[in-house]
Amino acid sequence: MASNNEAVAEVQMVAFKLEKEEFAVDIHQVREVLKMTRVTPLPQSAHYIEGLINLRGEVIPVVDLRKRFELPEGERSEQTRIIIVEIQDSNVGLIVDSVTEVLRFSSSAIQPPPARIAGTRTDLIKGVGKVEERLLIILNLERILTTEEIISLEEVTLSK
Amino acid sequence: MEEYRDLFLAEAQEYLQNMTDCMLELEKDPTATENLTEMFRAAHSLKGMSGTMGYELIMKLTHEMENLLDKLRSGEISVGTDLVNLLFEAVDLVQVMINDLDNQKNFSSDVQALEKKLQGWYESAGKEESRPLEKGIDGENSPEDQETERDAAAKDAFIKAELNEFEKEMLKDAASRGENSYHINVWLREGSLLKSVRSYMVYKVIEKHGEIVKTYPSMQAMEEEKFDRDFSFLLLGKPDLDINELEKSIKGIAEVEKVIISSLFLEDGSEKAAPPLQEAQGTAGANAREKRNGDQGGAVSSQVAKKVQPSLNRSSEKTVRVETAKLDALVNLVGELIINRTRVLELGKQFKNENLEASLEQLERVTTELQSAVMTLRMVPIKQVFDRFPRMVRDLSQERGKEIELIISGEETELDRTIVNQIGDPLVHLLRNAVDHGIEDEEERKRKGKRPVGTIHLEAHHEGSHVVVSVEDDGSGIDPEKVKEKAVQKNIITREEAEVMEADEAIRLIFRSGFSTSAEVTDISGRGVGMDVVKTSIEALNGTVEVKSEQGKGSKFILRLPLTLAIIRTLMVRAGEEVFAIPIEAIRENLFVEPHEIRTIQQGKVITLREEVLPLYCLKEELGMGFFEEQEVYPVVVVQAGEKKAGFIVDELMGQQEVVIKSLSSFINDIKGVAGATVLGDGRVTLILDIAGLLEDGRVNVGKENFNH
């Protein structure tokens, strides 16, 4: 991502969890984080589209990221959150297991996606952020949400 | 200048449309010279306007058009199709130039070429020289020229306001009622300050004595002090008007130096001013100057003048131009307000307080009125779309070598701007189809004993909360057998299906995708868009398309469109845990059906309703949100789209509600059966069903594949 010379530059990321994996999305892309709310199902849409929610009068589609990555349906818990992100000028909600925190990365702590991990699709990952011992995957949400191809969790994680 | 540009564009558009209309009329009836005069006037005004705005090329071109029209008017050349084509070419070029005002230079060679053509036409016809350009400009739209004209006229000590046809008509009418018209010229003292105030005071005084038809300079110019010392009024005097009295009161105004009041007499539409009746301070030689182009304008028949003028004379004080984006924002806000109103009303009911209920009722009334007021702001006459069709049909029929008359009615019918913007293409397609495949060629028509000239009716009218637009031709009609044959060939239906298919149903096959009735691909209809596109685009607007055809007699396409897109009345129904909104327009009736009334035919449920077999579907099953459950009684909503009818079994009928349609996100592909979503009073999102989509062939069972995923 950013060049190493500009180590001073800082990026803020919203970190969230799916299964055991940790992901992050640039805070500029996040409009807000909601608790799980009532979602109106939408027939005949892609299976990972959970439905529609009302965000102050605006009708917003919500994607269940677990379903997007072909994971078994998870229990909705107190921790379940909907992250509203802005993609291509529209708002989309993402259902995630939990939102952990807002992290600050110095831009040098963000690496381009590793090219040679078997099964990982680099086109779906924008980069990998490193905080102490934790590795957070920065997803290429535009790509993931605008294609209809099936994507498995393995393809967006670094685990073998 | 920039701020006048929009105005220029709007007016130029109107003049071009006028010219087009007149040319089409003229082509039909070359003796209708009032059309020529009208065109001449339009070209002339355009020339003046573009000159003022500095669009020289447009000015040059319109000048040549004017010259040619002048020759036509004087009878030196006669009207023919070729000539009309040439004039259309010129109108088209002007149109293109107006659309691209910033790049006028690009057009200079086009303009030159066309200028030559136009000149060639009238020079070969008459030896007379064309009128030089400079002399030509005298339109009321060209203040600069009026300025120079004024200087010359100052010597006459009498400024004559140029009258347009409409005003002349007014004066003539007045004269026939025995009212007199007067020309009042007022001079202010040299070096007078506050000229605009003085002129306004004079205006106020004169106004008491009758109706002011015209001022010179314009009211606006007076307000901005864009005049020297003198200004004039054209007054339609009250019958008991005392000239002396009027003169006295005008002279009573401070800084007024001189007043001349003269009576006007109108003869054959061109007015001449009589010698002044009164001359204050005896200005010698104050004589009415003949209206310079009185001979040109005077000949206009009163009919045309009456018809055309009101639209051109659109008063700038009475209308305001607003950006459509602002209008849309307003409509959205009102939509939000309506949603919130519903919410507040629901909450209010819990309190059972009389005063609160009364004010909530009031709130409801006011917001309902506000809503309809805002909706009317978005309404525009369908004329905006219809206007381009006479020209199109003319060109098409010429190309196809057919003679076709297009009859338009109901063009004043109003509907939502968004809909007007979107029905253009479907209508173009239907009209092209009628020209191309509907109307037979002359030989064939004669053989069939029809009138050699084909007719296409384009009609619009209101029907409840809908607008119905129809395109009807008296051509060969649609042959159901041919349609079936083609559908079988294209694998749209099987041969067996074709054999049992009724004629009506067969004709509707033309709306299936992949179907095109044209045996030969012409450059007119063979553009890869079929009737299915027409249907899809009309349905996208919540409308329906119907076709009626009688072989040998013609076809009729009927489009039913909603008046507005933003807010619709719906019936709320519950299916499983979800609530759905069904547009009232699609609902025929609600029933309660008992189990014994339901029969099963080919694995489908049906009931017999007034001797009609009605298929029944379980809504929640169709939407993939549950399964049909046995009950003692089933609430059924009978819906209709086009000619298809069906009953949907629901779990509960929840009453009517007005909802604001919100489109689904661009992330979600169009979902057949879902028109959009809305937010209910309690804040939850509800889907608005698209009945036409649900009833589409083989479509019912929308959700299954998904929800079983």
Coordinates of N, CA and C in Angstrom, one line a residue, chain B residues 351-492:
Chain B
F351 N -52.8 7.4 22.9 CA -53.1 8.4 24.0 C -54.5 8.6 24.3
K352 N -55.3 8.4 23.3 CA -56.8 8.6 23.4 C -57.1 10.0 23.9
N353 N -56.4 11.0 23.4 CA -56.6 12.3 23.8 C -57.3 13.1 22.7
E354 N -58.5 13.7 23.0 CA -59.3 14.3 22.0 C -58.6 15.4 21.2
N355 N -57.9 16.3 22.0 CA -57.2 17.4 21.4 C -56.1 16.9 20.5
L356 N -55.4 15.9 21.0 CA -54.3 15.4 20.2 C -54.8 14.8 18.9
E357 N -55.9 14.1 19.0 CA -56.5 13.5 17.8 C -56.9 14.5 16.8
A358 N -57.5 15.6 17.3 CA -58.0 16.7 16.4 C -56.8 17.3 15.7
S359 N -55.7 17.5 16.4 CA -54.6 18.2 15.7 C -53.9 17.2 14.8
L360 N -53.9 15.9 15.2 CA -53.3 14.9 14.3 C -54.1 14.8 13.0
E361 N -55.4 14.9 13.1 CA -56.3 14.9 12.0 C -56.0 16.0 11.0
Q362 N -55.8 17.2 11.7 CA -55.5 18.4 10.9 C -54.1 18.2 10.2
L363 N -53.2 17.6 10.9 CA -51.9 17.4 10.4 C -52.0 16.4 9.2
E364 N -52.8 15.5 9.3 CA -53.0 14.5 8.2 C -53.5 15.2 7.0
R365 N -54.5 16.1 7.2 CA -55.1 16.8 6.1 C -54.1 17.6 5.4
V366 N -53.4 18.4 6.2 CA -52.4 19.3 5.6 C -51.4 18.6 4.8
T367 N -50.8 17.5 5.4 CA -49.8 16.8 4.7 C -50.3 16.1 3.5
T368 N -51.5 15.7 3.5 CA -52.1 15.1 2.3 C -52.1 16.1 1.2
E369 N -52.6 17.3 1.6 CA -52.7 18.4 0.6 C -51.3 18.8 0.1
L370 N -50.4 18.8 1.0 CA -49.0 19.2 0.6 C -48.5 18.2 -0.4
Q371 N -48.8 16.9 -0.1 CA -48.3 15.9 -0.9 C -48.8 16.0 -2.4
S372 N -50.1 16.3 -2.5 CA -50.7 16.3 -3.8 C -50.2 17.6 -4.5
A373 N -50.0 18.7 -3.7 CA -49.5 19.9 -4.3 C -48.1 19.7 -4.9
V374 N -47.3 19.0 -4.1 CA -45.9 18.7 -4.6 C -45.9 17.8 -5.8
M375 N -46.8 16.9 -5.8 CA -46.9 15.9 -6.9 C -47.2 16.7 -8.2
T376 N -48.1 17.7 -8.1 CA -48.5 18.4 -9.3 C -47.3 19.2 -9.9
L377 N -46.4 19.6 -9.0 CA -45.2 20.3 -9.5 C -44.4 19.4 -10.4
R378 N -44.5 18.2 -10.2 CA -43.7 17.3 -11.1 C -44.5 16.9 -12.4
M379 N -45.7 17.3 -12.5 CA -46.5 16.9 -13.6 C -46.2 17.8 -14.8
V380 N -46.0 17.1 -16.0 CA -45.8 17.9 -17.2 C -46.7 17.3 -18.3
P381 N -47.2 18.1 -19.2 CA -48.0 17.5 -20.3 C -47.3 16.6 -21.1
I382 N -48.0 15.5 -21.6 CA -47.4 14.5 -22.4 C -47.0 15.1 -23.8
K383 N -47.4 16.2 -24.1 CA -47.1 16.9 -25.3 C -45.6 17.0 -25.5
Q384 N -44.9 17.1 -24.4 CA -43.4 17.1 -24.5 C -42.8 15.9 -25.3
V385 N -43.5 14.8 -25.2 CA -43.0 13.6 -25.9 C -43.7 13.5 -27.3
F386 N -45.0 13.8 -27.3 CA -45.7 13.7 -28.5 C -45.2 14.6 -29.6
D387 N -44.7 15.8 -29.2 CA -44.3 16.8 -30.2 C -43.3 16.3 -31.2
R388 N -42.5 15.3 -30.8 CA -41.5 15.0 -31.8 C -42.0 13.9 -32.8
F389 N -43.2 13.4 -32.6 CA -43.7 12.3 -33.4 C -44.2 12.7 -34.8
P390 N -44.9 13.8 -34.9 CA -45.3 14.1 -36.3 C -44.2 14.1 -37.3
R391 N -43.1 14.8 -36.9 CA -41.9 14.8 -37.7 C -41.4 13.4 -38.0
M392 N -41.3 12.6 -36.9 CA -40.7 11.3 -37.1 C -41.5 10.4 -38.0
V393 N -42.9 10.5 -37.8 CA -43.7 9.6 -38.6 C -43.7 10.1 -40.1
R394 N -43.6 11.4 -40.3 CA -43.5 11.9 -41.6 C -42.2 11.4 -42.3
D395 N -41.1 11.5 -41.6 CA -39.8 11.1 -42.2 C -39.8 9.6 -42.5
L396 N -40.4 8.8 -41.5 CA -40.4 7.4 -41.6 C -41.3 7.0 -42.8
S397 N -42.4 7.6 -42.9 CA -43.4 7.1 -43.9 C -42.8 7.5 -45.3
Q398 N -42.1 8.6 -45.3 CA -41.5 9.0 -46.6 C -40.4 8.0 -47.0
E399 N -39.6 7.5 -46.0 CA -38.6 6.5 -46.3 C -39.2 5.2 -46.8
R400 N -40.3 4.9 -46.1 CA -40.9 3.6 -46.5 C -41.9 3.7 -47.7
G401 N -42.0 4.9 -48.2 CA -42.8 5.1 -49.4 C -44.3 4.9 -49.1
K402 N -44.7 5.2 -47.9 CA -46.1 5.0 -47.5 C -46.7 6.4 -47.2
E403 N -48.0 6.5 -47.4 CA -48.5 7.8 -47.0 C -49.3 7.6 -45.7
I404 N -48.9 8.3 -44.7 CA -49.5 8.0 -43.4 C -49.9 9.3 -42.7
E405 N -51.0 9.3 -42.1 CA -51.5 10.5 -41.3 C -51.4 10.1 -39.9
L406 N -50.7 11.0 -39.1 CA -50.7 10.8 -37.7 C -51.6 11.7 -37.0
I407 N -52.6 11.2 -36.3 CA -53.5 12.0 -35.6 C -53.3 11.9 -34.1
I408 N -53.0 13.1 -33.5 CA -52.6 13.1 -32.1 C -53.8 13.8 -31.3
S409 N -54.1 13.2 -30.2 CA -55.1 13.8 -29.3 C -54.7 13.6 -27.9
G410 N -55.2 14.5 -27.0 CA -55.0 14.4 -25.6 C -53.6 14.7 -25.2
E411 N -52.8 15.5 -26.0 CA -51.5 15.8 -25.7 C -51.3 16.7 -24.5
E412 N -52.4 17.3 -24.0 CA -52.3 18.1 -22.8 C -52.4 17.3 -21.5
T413 N -52.7 16.0 -21.6 CA -52.7 15.1 -20.5 C -51.4 15.2 -19.7
E414 N -51.5 15.4 -18.4 CA -50.3 15.5 -17.6 C -50.0 14.3 -16.8
L415 N -48.7 14.0 -16.7 CA -48.2 13.0 -15.8 C -46.8 13.2 -15.3
D416 N -46.4 12.4 -14.4 CA -45.1 12.7 -13.7 C -44.0 12.8 -14.7
R417 N -43.1 13.8 -14.5 CA -42.0 14.1 -15.3 C -41.1 12.9 -15.6
T418 N -40.9 12.1 -14.6 CA -40.0 10.9 -14.8 C -40.7 9.9 -15.8
I419 N -42.0 9.8 -15.7 CA -42.6 8.9 -16.6 C -42.6 9.4 -18.0
V420 N -42.9 10.7 -18.1 CA -42.8 11.4 -19.5 C -41.5 11.2 -20.1
N421 N -40.4 11.3 -19.3 CA -39.1 11.1 -19.8 C -38.8 9.7 -20.3
Q422 N -39.6 8.8 -19.7 CA -39.2 7.4 -20.0 C -40.2 6.7 -21.0
I423 N -41.3 7.3 -21.4 CA -42.1 6.6 -22.3 C -41.8 7.0 -23.8
G424 N -40.9 7.9 -23.9 CA -40.5 8.3 -25.3 C -40.1 7.1 -26.1
D425 N -39.1 6.4 -25.7 CA -38.6 5.3 -26.4 C -39.6 4.2 -26.8
P426 N -40.3 3.7 -25.7 CA -41.4 2.7 -26.1 C -42.3 3.2 -27.1
L427 N -42.7 4.5 -27.0 CA -43.7 5.0 -28.0 C -43.0 5.1 -29.4
V428 N -41.8 5.5 -29.4 CA -41.1 5.6 -30.7 C -41.1 4.2 -31.3
H429 N -40.9 3.2 -30.5 CA -40.9 1.8 -31.0 C -42.3 1.4 -31.6
L430 N -43.3 1.7 -30.8 CA -44.7 1.4 -31.2 C -45.0 2.1 -32.5
L431 N -44.7 3.4 -32.6 CA -45.0 4.1 -33.8 C -44.2 3.6 -35.0
R432 N -43.0 3.3 -34.8 CA -42.2 2.7 -35.9 C -42.8 1.4 -36.4
N433 N -43.2 0.7 -35.4 CA -43.8 -0.6 -35.7 C -45.0 -0.4 -36.6
A434 N -45.8 0.5 -36.2 CA -47.1 0.8 -36.9 C -46.8 1.2 -38.3
V435 N -45.8 2.1 -38.5 CA -45.4 2.5 -39.8 C -44.8 1.4 -40.6
D436 N -44.0 0.6 -40.0 CA -43.3 -0.4 -40.7 C -44.1 -1.7 -41.0
H437 N -44.7 -2.2 -40.0 CA -45.4 -3.4 -40.1 C -46.9 -3.3 -40.1
G438 N -47.4 -2.2 -39.5 CA -48.9 -2.1 -39.4 C -49.5 -1.7 -40.7
I439 N -49.2 -0.4 -41.1 CA -49.8 0.1 -42.3 C -49.2 -0.5 -43.5
E440 N -50.1 -1.0 -44.4 CA -49.7 -1.6 -45.7 C -49.3 -0.5 -46.7
D441 N -48.6 -0.9 -47.7 CA -48.3 0.1 -48.7 C -49.6 0.4 -49.6
E442 N -49.5 1.5 -50.3 CA -50.7 2.0 -51.0 C -51.4 1.0 -51.8
E443 N -50.6 0.3 -52.6 CA -51.2 -0.7 -53.5 C -52.0 -1.7 -52.8
E444 N -51.4 -2.2 -51.7 CA -52.1 -3.2 -50.9 C -53.4 -2.7 -50.3
R445 N -53.3 -1.4 -49.8 CA -54.5 -0.8 -49.2 C -55.6 -0.7 -50.2
K446 N -55.2 -0.3 -51.4 CA -56.2 -0.1 -52.5 C -56.9 -1.4 -52.8
R447 N -56.0 -2.5 -52.8 CA -56.6 -3.8 -53.1 C -57.6 -4.2 -52.1
K448 N -57.3 -3.8 -50.8 CA -58.2 -4.2 -49.8 C -59.4 -3.3 -49.7
G449 N -59.4 -2.3 -50.5 CA -60.5 -1.4 -50.5 C -60.4 -0.4 -49.3
K450 N -59.2 -0.2 -48.8 CA -59.0 0.8 -47.8 C -58.7 2.2 -48.3
R451 N -58.8 3.2 -47.5 CA -58.3 4.5 -47.9 C -56.8 4.4 -48.2
P452 N -56.3 4.9 -49.3 CA -54.9 4.8 -49.6 C -53.9 5.3 -48.5
V453 N -54.4 6.4 -47.8 CA -53.6 7.0 -46.8 C -53.8 6.2 -45.5
G454 N -52.8 5.7 -44.9 CA -52.9 5.0 -43.6 C -53.1 6.0 -42.5
T455 N -53.7 5.6 -41.4 CA -53.9 6.5 -40.2 C -53.3 5.8 -39.0
I456 N -52.6 6.6 -38.2 CA -52.1 6.2 -36.9 C -52.7 7.2 -35.9
H457 N -53.4 6.7 -34.9 CA -53.9 7.5 -33.8 C -53.0 7.4 -32.6
L458 N -52.5 8.5 -32.1 CA -51.8 8.5 -30.9 C -52.6 9.3 -29.9
E459 N -53.0 8.7 -28.8 CA -54.0 9.3 -27.9 C -53.6 9.1 -26.5
A460 N -53.9 10.1 -25.7 CA -53.6 10.0 -24.2 C -54.8 10.5 -23.5
H461 N -55.2 9.9 -22.4 CA -56.2 10.4 -21.5 C -56.1 9.9 -20.1
H462 N -56.7 10.6 -19.2 CA -56.7 10.1 -17.8 C -57.7 9.1 -17.5
E463 N -57.4 8.1 -16.7 CA -58.4 7.1 -16.3 C -58.2 6.8 -14.9
G464 N -58.9 7.4 -14.0 CA -58.7 7.3 -12.6 C -57.3 7.8 -12.3
S465 N -56.5 7.0 -11.5 CA -55.1 7.5 -11.2 C -54.1 7.0 -12.3
H466 N -54.6 6.7 -13.4 CA -53.8 6.3 -14.5 C -53.8 7.2 -15.7
V467 N -52.8 7.1 -16.5 CA -52.9 7.7 -17.8 C -52.8 6.6 -18.8
V468 N -53.7 6.7 -19.8 CA -53.8 5.6 -20.8 C -53.3 6.3 -22.1
V469 N -52.2 5.7 -22.7 CA -51.7 6.1 -23.9 C -51.9 5.0 -24.9
S470 N -52.5 5.3 -26.1 CA -52.7 4.3 -27.1 C -52.2 4.7 -28.4
V471 N -51.6 3.7 -29.1 CA -51.2 3.8 -30.5 C -52.0 2.9 -31.3
E472 N -52.8 3.4 -32.2 CA -53.7 2.6 -33.0 C -53.5 2.8 -34.5
D473 N -53.3 1.8 -35.3 CA -53.2 1.9 -36.7 C -54.3 1.2 -37.4
D474 N -54.6 1.6 -38.6 CA -55.6 1.0 -39.4 C -55.0 0.1 -40.5
G475 N -53.9 -0.6 -40.1 CA -53.2 -1.4 -41.0 C -53.7 -2.8 -41.1
S476 N -52.7 -3.7 -41.3 CA -53.1 -5.1 -41.6 C -53.4 -5.9 -40.3
G477 N -53.1 -5.4 -39.1 CA -53.4 -6.2 -37.9 C -52.3 -7.3 -37.8
I478 N -52.5 -8.0 -36.7 CA -51.5 -9.1 -36.4 C -52.2 -10.4 -36.7
D479 N -51.5 -11.2 -37.4 CA -52.0 -12.5 -37.8 C -51.6 -13.5 -36.7
P480 N -52.6 -14.0 -35.9 CA -52.2 -14.9 -34.8 C -51.5 -16.2 -35.3
E481 N -51.9 -16.7 -36.5 CA -51.3 -17.9 -37.0 C -49.8 -17.7 -37.3
K482 N -49.5 -16.5 -37.9 CA -48.1 -16.2 -38.3 C -47.3 -16.1 -37.0
V483 N -47.9 -15.4 -36.0 CA -47.2 -15.2 -34.7 C -46.9 -16.6 -34.1
K484 N -47.9 -17.5 -34.1 CA -47.6 -18.8 -33.5 C -46.5 -19.5 -34.2
E485 N -46.6 -19.4 -35.6 CA -45.6 -20.1 -36.4 C -44.2 -19.6 -36.0
K486 N -44.0 -18.3 -35.9 CA -42.7 -17.7 -35.6 C -42.3 -18.1 -34.2
A487 N -43.3 -18.1 -33.3 CA -42.9 -18.5 -31.9 C -42.4 -19.9 -31.8
V488 N -43.1 -20.8 -32.6 CA -42.6 -22.2 -32.6 C -41.2 -22.2 -33.2
Q489 N -41.0 -21.5 -34.3 CA -39.7 -21.5 -34.9 C -38.6 -21.1 -33.9
K490 N -39.0 -20.1 -33.1 CA -38.0 -19.5 -32.2 C -37.9 -20.2 -30.9
N491 N -38.6 -21.4 -30.8 CA -38.6 -22.1 -29.6 C -39.2 -21.4 -28.4
I492 N -40.1 -20.5 -28.7 CA -40.7 -19.8 -27.5 C -41.9 -20.7 -27.0

